[in-house]
XYZ file of C-alpha atoms in Angstrom:
445
model
C -17.182 -61.719 139.219
C -19.173 -64.671 139.743
C -26.320 -70.322 142.794
C -28.071 -67.324 144.369
C -28.364 -70.415 143.563
C -28.186 -69.785 142.188
C -31.714 -68.896 142.506
C -33.939 -67.533 139.726
C -35.235 -64.078 140.338
C -38.264 -64.418 138.105
C -40.316 -67.579 138.106
C -42.622 -69.182 135.608
C -41.828 -70.364 132.107
C -43.783 -71.650 129.151
C -43.171 -75.102 127.720
C -43.106 -75.383 123.923
C -45.670 -77.771 122.543
C -42.959 -79.628 120.665
C -41.679 -81.030 123.945
C -45.021 -82.573 124.916
C -44.395 -85.953 123.300
C -40.918 -86.541 124.802
C -42.144 -85.484 128.200
C -45.134 -87.783 127.937
C -42.769 -90.670 127.203
C -40.624 -89.715 130.168
C -43.728 -89.692 132.350
C -44.596 -93.237 131.270
C -41.074 -94.389 132.140
C -41.324 -92.751 135.572
C -44.625 -94.500 136.242
C -43.091 -97.779 135.156
C -40.262 -97.289 137.640
C -42.926 -97.250 140.346
C -41.842 -97.875 143.916
C -38.127 -97.970 143.100
C -38.146 -94.334 141.976
C -40.061 -93.238 145.072
C -37.685 -95.181 147.315
C -34.683 -93.542 145.636
C -36.173 -90.086 146.169
C -36.807 -90.915 149.828
C -33.167 -91.936 150.263
C -31.970 -88.737 148.587
C -34.193 -86.600 150.793
C -32.842 -88.325 153.889
C -29.261 -87.686 152.860
C -29.975 -84.068 151.971
C -31.791 -83.468 155.224
C -28.638 -84.448 157.052
C -26.268 -82.108 155.257
C -28.322 -79.340 153.702
C -30.811 -76.920 155.195
C -33.306 -74.832 153.225
C -32.267 -71.181 153.213
C -35.678 -70.051 154.411
C -36.154 -71.112 158.011
C -39.824 -70.223 157.847
C -40.539 -72.856 155.211
C -42.818 -75.703 156.214
C -41.323 -79.111 156.736
C -41.151 -81.237 153.635
C -43.639 -84.153 153.886
C -41.427 -86.313 151.681
C -38.381 -85.841 153.919
C -40.381 -86.640 157.088
C -41.779 -89.779 155.503
C -38.326 -90.817 154.342
C -36.981 -90.442 157.877
C -39.799 -92.629 159.180
C -39.032 -95.271 156.566
C -35.343 -95.195 157.476
C -36.169 -95.531 161.179
C -38.374 -98.561 160.493
C -35.665 -100.087 158.311
C -33.035 -99.686 161.033
C -35.449 -101.067 163.619
C -36.009 -104.112 161.412
C -32.255 -104.573 160.863
C -31.528 -104.422 164.611
C -34.308 -106.934 165.259
C -33.112 -109.251 162.485
C -29.493 -109.172 163.684
C -30.588 -109.821 167.277
C -32.780 -112.718 166.144
C -29.975 -114.246 164.100
C -27.611 -113.852 167.030
C -30.111 -115.550 169.338
C -30.668 -118.413 166.894
C -26.941 -118.994 166.538
C -26.429 -119.159 170.271
C -24.562 -115.853 170.516
C -21.568 -116.855 168.398
C -22.056 -114.645 165.305
C -21.065 -111.166 166.485
C -20.413 -109.284 169.702
C -23.435 -107.655 171.319
C -21.839 -104.214 170.963
C -22.286 -104.395 167.186
C -26.002 -103.688 167.699
C -24.994 -100.050 168.321
C -24.305 -99.614 164.597
C -28.021 -98.998 164.002
C -28.323 -96.059 166.445
C -25.009 -94.616 165.216
C -26.275 -94.580 161.623
C -29.547 -93.054 162.787
C -27.699 -90.245 164.585
C -26.386 -88.992 161.237
C -29.800 -88.286 159.697
C -32.617 -88.861 162.194
C -33.876 -86.535 164.955
C -32.964 -87.249 168.583
C -36.307 -88.885 169.489
C -36.141 -91.524 166.771
C -32.471 -92.078 167.510
C -33.259 -92.563 171.200
C -35.967 -95.118 170.357
C -33.553 -97.109 168.215
C -30.815 -96.827 170.855
C -33.168 -98.121 173.564
C -34.269 -101.006 171.353
C -30.653 -101.925 170.607
C -29.790 -101.892 174.346
C -32.847 -104.023 175.200
C -31.988 -106.485 172.437
C -28.390 -106.641 173.636
C -29.514 -107.149 177.232
C -31.793 -109.973 176.190
C -29.034 -111.653 174.223
C -26.655 -111.277 177.140
C -29.105 -112.867 179.591
C -30.002 -115.754 177.292
C -26.480 -116.355 176.022
C -23.619 -118.395 177.418
C -22.538 -117.379 180.905
C -19.403 -115.209 180.624
C -19.826 -112.557 183.302
C -16.717 -110.513 182.498
C -17.185 -110.409 178.741
C -20.932 -109.954 179.117
C -20.588 -106.825 181.228
C -17.905 -105.298 179.004
C -19.842 -105.874 175.762
C -23.076 -104.602 177.273
C -21.291 -101.530 178.646
C -19.809 -100.744 175.223
C -23.277 -101.084 173.690
C -24.781 -98.688 176.240
C -22.006 -96.129 175.728
C -22.281 -96.230 171.936
C -26.071 -95.967 172.067
C -25.825 -92.983 174.402
C -23.234 -91.373 172.126
C -25.612 -91.795 169.182
C -28.388 -89.927 171.004
C -26.034 -87.112 172.041
C -24.630 -86.859 168.503
C -28.124 -86.606 167.027
C -29.062 -83.867 169.511
C -25.899 -81.852 168.793
C -26.326 -82.225 165.042
C -29.946 -81.095 165.211
C -29.027 -78.057 167.328
C -26.237 -77.103 164.920
C -28.595 -77.436 161.953
C -31.151 -75.231 163.669
C -28.548 -72.518 164.283
C -27.353 -72.785 160.696
C -30.953 -72.571 159.472
C -31.458 -69.344 161.389
C -28.201 -67.847 160.099
C -29.120 -68.754 156.542
C -32.569 -67.230 156.949
C -31.027 -63.944 158.099
C -28.504 -64.076 155.250
C -31.262 -64.700 152.741
C -33.183 -61.653 153.913
C -30.034 -59.526 153.759
C -29.145 -60.777 150.295
C -32.688 -60.226 149.045
C -32.428 -56.618 150.172
C -29.340 -56.229 147.978
C -30.614 -58.134 144.955
C -34.210 -57.139 144.390
C -36.583 -59.139 142.165
C -36.625 -58.157 138.502
C -40.086 -57.448 137.030
C -41.240 -59.774 134.270
C -42.654 -56.901 132.219
C -41.746 -53.260 131.717
C -43.065 -50.591 129.386
C -43.027 -52.056 125.846
C -40.777 -54.939 126.873
C -40.341 -58.186 128.772
C -37.507 -59.221 131.103
C -36.030 -62.399 132.512
C -33.014 -62.562 134.771
C -30.810 -65.081 136.524
C -28.089 -64.611 139.110
C -25.716 -67.410 140.082
C -23.120 -66.915 142.780
C -19.960 -68.986 142.647
C -19.807 -68.999 146.453
C -21.447 -72.032 148.026
C -24.926 -71.375 149.430
C -24.807 -67.670 148.575
C -27.316 -65.815 146.436
C -25.325 -62.608 145.945
C -21.718 -62.189 144.887
C -19.734 -59.360 143.348
C -21.924 -59.021 140.258
C -24.653 -56.384 140.250
C -28.042 -56.401 138.578
C -30.682 -53.754 139.151
C -33.813 -52.797 137.196
C -35.800 -49.612 137.809
C -39.088 -49.994 135.982
C -40.900 -46.915 137.273
C -41.683 -44.216 134.752
C -42.142 -44.284 131.015
C -38.592 -45.486 130.222
C -37.247 -48.443 132.208
C -33.589 -48.381 133.170
C -31.273 -51.112 134.326
C -27.710 -51.667 135.433
C -25.607 -54.795 135.147
C -21.985 -54.971 136.155
C -19.117 -56.690 137.890
C -16.857 -55.633 140.746
C -13.177 -56.385 140.958
C -12.294 -58.973 143.571
C -14.353 -61.493 145.489
C -15.856 -62.050 148.879
C -17.536 -59.562 151.194
C -15.619 -56.484 149.955
C -16.918 -57.144 146.424
C -20.468 -57.638 147.716
C -20.231 -54.362 149.631
C -19.018 -52.440 146.568
C -21.768 -53.996 144.437
C -24.389 -52.932 146.981
C -23.028 -49.371 146.915
C -23.326 -49.248 143.123
C -26.859 -50.671 143.042
C -28.092 -48.410 145.836
C -26.599 -45.343 144.164
C -28.218 -46.336 140.866
C -31.647 -46.669 142.501
C -31.290 -43.325 144.229
C -30.114 -41.576 141.044
C -33.017 -42.987 139.019
C -35.411 -41.614 141.637
C -34.135 -38.076 141.007
C -36.244 -36.393 138.298
C -34.603 -34.977 135.213
C -31.338 -36.942 135.254
C -30.231 -38.408 131.938
C -28.575 -41.807 131.721
C -25.009 -40.368 131.480
C -25.713 -38.203 134.527
C -26.951 -41.243 136.443
C -23.764 -43.076 135.482
C -21.683 -40.176 136.813
C -23.560 -40.253 140.132
C -22.882 -43.984 140.472
C -19.236 -43.445 139.538
C -18.851 -40.882 142.315
C -20.352 -43.284 144.868
C -18.128 -46.134 143.715
C -15.040 -43.898 143.815
C -15.737 -42.935 147.427
C -16.393 -46.527 148.534
C -13.745 -48.369 146.493
C -10.294 -49.251 147.669
C -7.132 -48.188 145.925
C -7.295 -50.997 143.344
C -11.067 -51.555 143.233
C -13.363 -50.724 140.346
C -16.690 -51.733 138.818
C -17.395 -52.552 135.197
C -20.940 -51.683 134.226
C -23.531 -51.265 131.496
C -26.249 -48.669 132.034
C -29.304 -49.017 129.787
C -32.465 -47.013 129.213
C -35.197 -48.151 126.853
C -37.436 -45.605 125.196
C -40.732 -47.318 124.274
C -40.628 -45.528 120.904
C -37.870 -47.926 119.889
C -34.646 -46.389 121.179
C -32.116 -48.007 123.493
C -29.491 -45.835 125.154
C -26.348 -47.433 126.582
C -23.463 -46.241 128.705
C -20.730 -48.886 128.792
C -17.934 -48.581 131.329
C -15.349 -51.297 130.783
C -17.988 -54.035 130.483
C -18.766 -56.488 127.646
C -21.423 -54.956 125.379
C -24.842 -56.590 125.217
C -25.785 -58.847 122.326
C -28.829 -58.472 120.100
C -30.729 -61.523 118.859
C -32.776 -60.400 115.902
C -36.083 -62.039 114.939
C -34.143 -63.716 112.117
C -31.970 -65.493 114.689
C -28.753 -63.528 114.156
C -26.588 -62.561 117.141
C -24.771 -59.226 116.957
C -23.073 -57.023 119.580
C -24.312 -53.538 120.356
C -20.870 -52.006 120.050
C -20.581 -48.392 121.234
C -18.594 -45.767 119.355
C -16.172 -45.566 122.292
C -15.696 -47.436 125.559
C -15.226 -45.766 128.910
C -13.015 -47.025 131.706
C -14.684 -48.846 134.635
C -16.432 -46.958 137.409
C -13.995 -45.717 140.015
C -11.278 -45.062 137.410
C -12.481 -41.658 136.177
C -14.424 -42.839 133.128
C -15.194 -40.477 130.243
C -18.907 -41.265 130.203
C -20.654 -41.011 126.849
C -23.927 -42.496 125.662
C -24.639 -44.495 122.527
C -28.132 -44.947 121.113
C -29.455 -47.890 119.103
C -32.735 -48.593 117.380
C -34.627 -51.608 118.676
C -37.350 -53.308 116.653
C -40.241 -55.314 118.121
C -39.119 -58.896 118.601
C -35.459 -58.014 119.135
C -34.021 -59.834 122.125
C -31.092 -58.321 124.043
C -28.667 -60.310 126.193
C -26.929 -58.483 129.035
C -24.395 -60.544 130.973
C -21.289 -60.426 133.136
C -17.897 -61.888 132.295
C -18.598 -64.961 134.402
C -20.648 -66.216 131.450
C -18.127 -65.771 128.647
C -15.043 -66.573 130.745
C -16.334 -69.903 132.031
C -14.058 -72.753 130.913
C -14.570 -76.431 130.331
C -12.080 -79.009 131.714
C -9.967 -78.540 128.568
C -9.690 -74.787 129.156
C -12.031 -73.694 126.323
C -14.191 -70.633 126.984
C -17.961 -70.742 126.795
C -19.188 -69.061 123.631
C -22.484 -67.214 123.712
C -23.088 -68.485 120.201
C -23.144 -72.004 121.669
C -26.349 -71.004 123.440
C -27.975 -69.532 120.349
C -30.604 -72.267 120.248
C -31.431 -71.600 123.895
C -31.799 -67.867 123.281
C -34.251 -68.574 120.473
C -36.727 -70.231 122.814
C -40.141 -68.589 122.709
C -40.228 -68.012 126.456
C -37.651 -65.698 128.008
C -37.720 -67.762 131.194
C -37.031 -70.966 129.276
C -34.275 -69.233 127.313
C -32.542 -68.081 130.506
C -32.835 -71.488 132.156
C -31.538 -73.379 129.135
C -28.634 -70.970 128.629
C -27.485 -71.517 132.220
C -27.971 -75.258 131.813
C -25.670 -75.205 128.786
C -23.167 -73.132 130.768
C -23.113 -75.663 133.620
C -22.796 -78.519 131.157
C -19.839 -76.740 129.557
C -18.045 -76.221 132.868
C -18.914 -79.604 134.330
C -21.440 -78.090 136.805
C -18.710 -76.022 138.510
C -18.660 -72.219 138.249
C -15.563 -70.288 139.300
C -17.112 -66.850 138.889
C -20.452 -65.178 139.530
C -22.860 -64.956 136.606
C -25.531 -62.290 136.137
C -27.838 -62.581 133.131
C -30.608 -60.281 131.939
C -32.726 -60.925 128.845
C -34.833 -58.140 127.384
C -37.316 -58.507 124.541
C -38.905 -55.482 122.911
C -42.639 -55.671 122.310
C -44.743 -53.278 120.252
C -43.358 -49.754 120.650
C -45.634 -46.899 121.635
C -44.703 -44.984 118.505
C -42.599 -45.356 115.387
C -39.005 -44.228 115.997
C -38.965 -42.486 112.627
C -41.862 -40.280 113.676
C -39.748 -38.708 116.411
C -36.209 -39.120 115.160
C -35.111 -35.811 116.513
C -36.211 -36.606 120.053
C -33.976 -39.641 120.529
C -30.710 -37.960 119.494
C -31.464 -35.100 121.827
C -31.938 -37.542 124.684
C -28.871 -39.517 123.664
C -26.702 -36.444 123.515
C -27.546 -35.321 127.032
C -24.661 -33.164 128.178
C -22.110 -34.976 126.026
C -22.557 -32.746 122.992
C -22.812 -35.658 120.528
C -25.305 -36.236 117.774
C -26.523 -39.538 116.371
C -26.456 -40.502 112.724
C -29.085 -43.084 111.763
C -27.830 -46.201 110.034
C -31.126 -47.874 109.260
C -33.078 -50.103 111.645
C -29.957 -51.712 113.044
C -27.269 -50.056 115.160
C -27.080 -46.265 115.389
C -23.581 -44.848 115.138
C -22.392 -41.617 116.583
C -20.374 -38.764 115.197
C -18.806 -35.858 117.028
C -20.017 -32.361 116.440
C -17.712 -30.232 114.427
């Protein structure tokens, strides 16, 4: 499955010192551009204010947009005056008086009703003055002046209707944003012995939540998280994703449940809520601060590990389970995680994104981005490379979660028996250590 605006869930990122010189040069070029750059930004803000509304209706008005509207109003006022003056100097032979209504009509597309009414009144007064001072043609004079008055009045009405529609849309978007924020809660930047950064991009226009799910429960000594993807698109997929995330939160709040048991609780909720052909792929994760990572993978791409040496390797489980809602045989796999290891959890919208030639996006293409010192910068640059690969167009939702292990609370080797016992849970499996990399699992005889 595939904006919020995307929107980033965690803000703030560090800038590597190596970028200081290029950015300083870019700043000098921007200062050299001077008024032209500011004028271009004003024009862009005017256009955006006419066709896009901030999602949060409670946000304060943008000073730049208000100033740009004032500049545009003055420019149209000057154009109307200049055209009327040229018409008067030419003796009324250049254009028909009704053409003065073009200014108010343009204003009605981007300016508020009051400014549009001022420009419309000025255009009518200018047209009336030209009609009185021009050659005496009573019939044509009345018809042209009447057309000017009608067009000017239409401009004011159009501006009022557009403003009212934008206000209603702003309110609807504000309500939608609150509802979506309740489904997709912010991800903490830090957890016990680890750091997190997440991004969620919905393929639907102006939506923050799609059919992908991302939930982090950081309470307690061992943080847990869930990332997954629902089959289908639209509101049914959003509803099924909300069911899975809510069930995961509730299960994590119950004391004593292991990660496989939590996965079974979520599977039961998804089975009850899903349609006949619906399912949810998911990865459940629990990080033990002593250096253990437990995973339950249900039909979802496994996470990738970026080692401190810069190598990218998948955390492949011993066996995959079917997606939630399809009676998965849930089993846990446990891996050792060293300080400095960076884990990449993602949905298929990332690896199934295609460029115009049909080539898939490879996570290895973003290896340089994942190596950035800041997790926030790494997440932003990876999504930037994804958009560049697809030509800025995403056909599927994308959920991304980066986790970096910091200093563990204890050496994993000092408590090797504890982690297998936790990993086994009720599955009756034991773990066989394979060094500091991936732990593999063998069945009990």
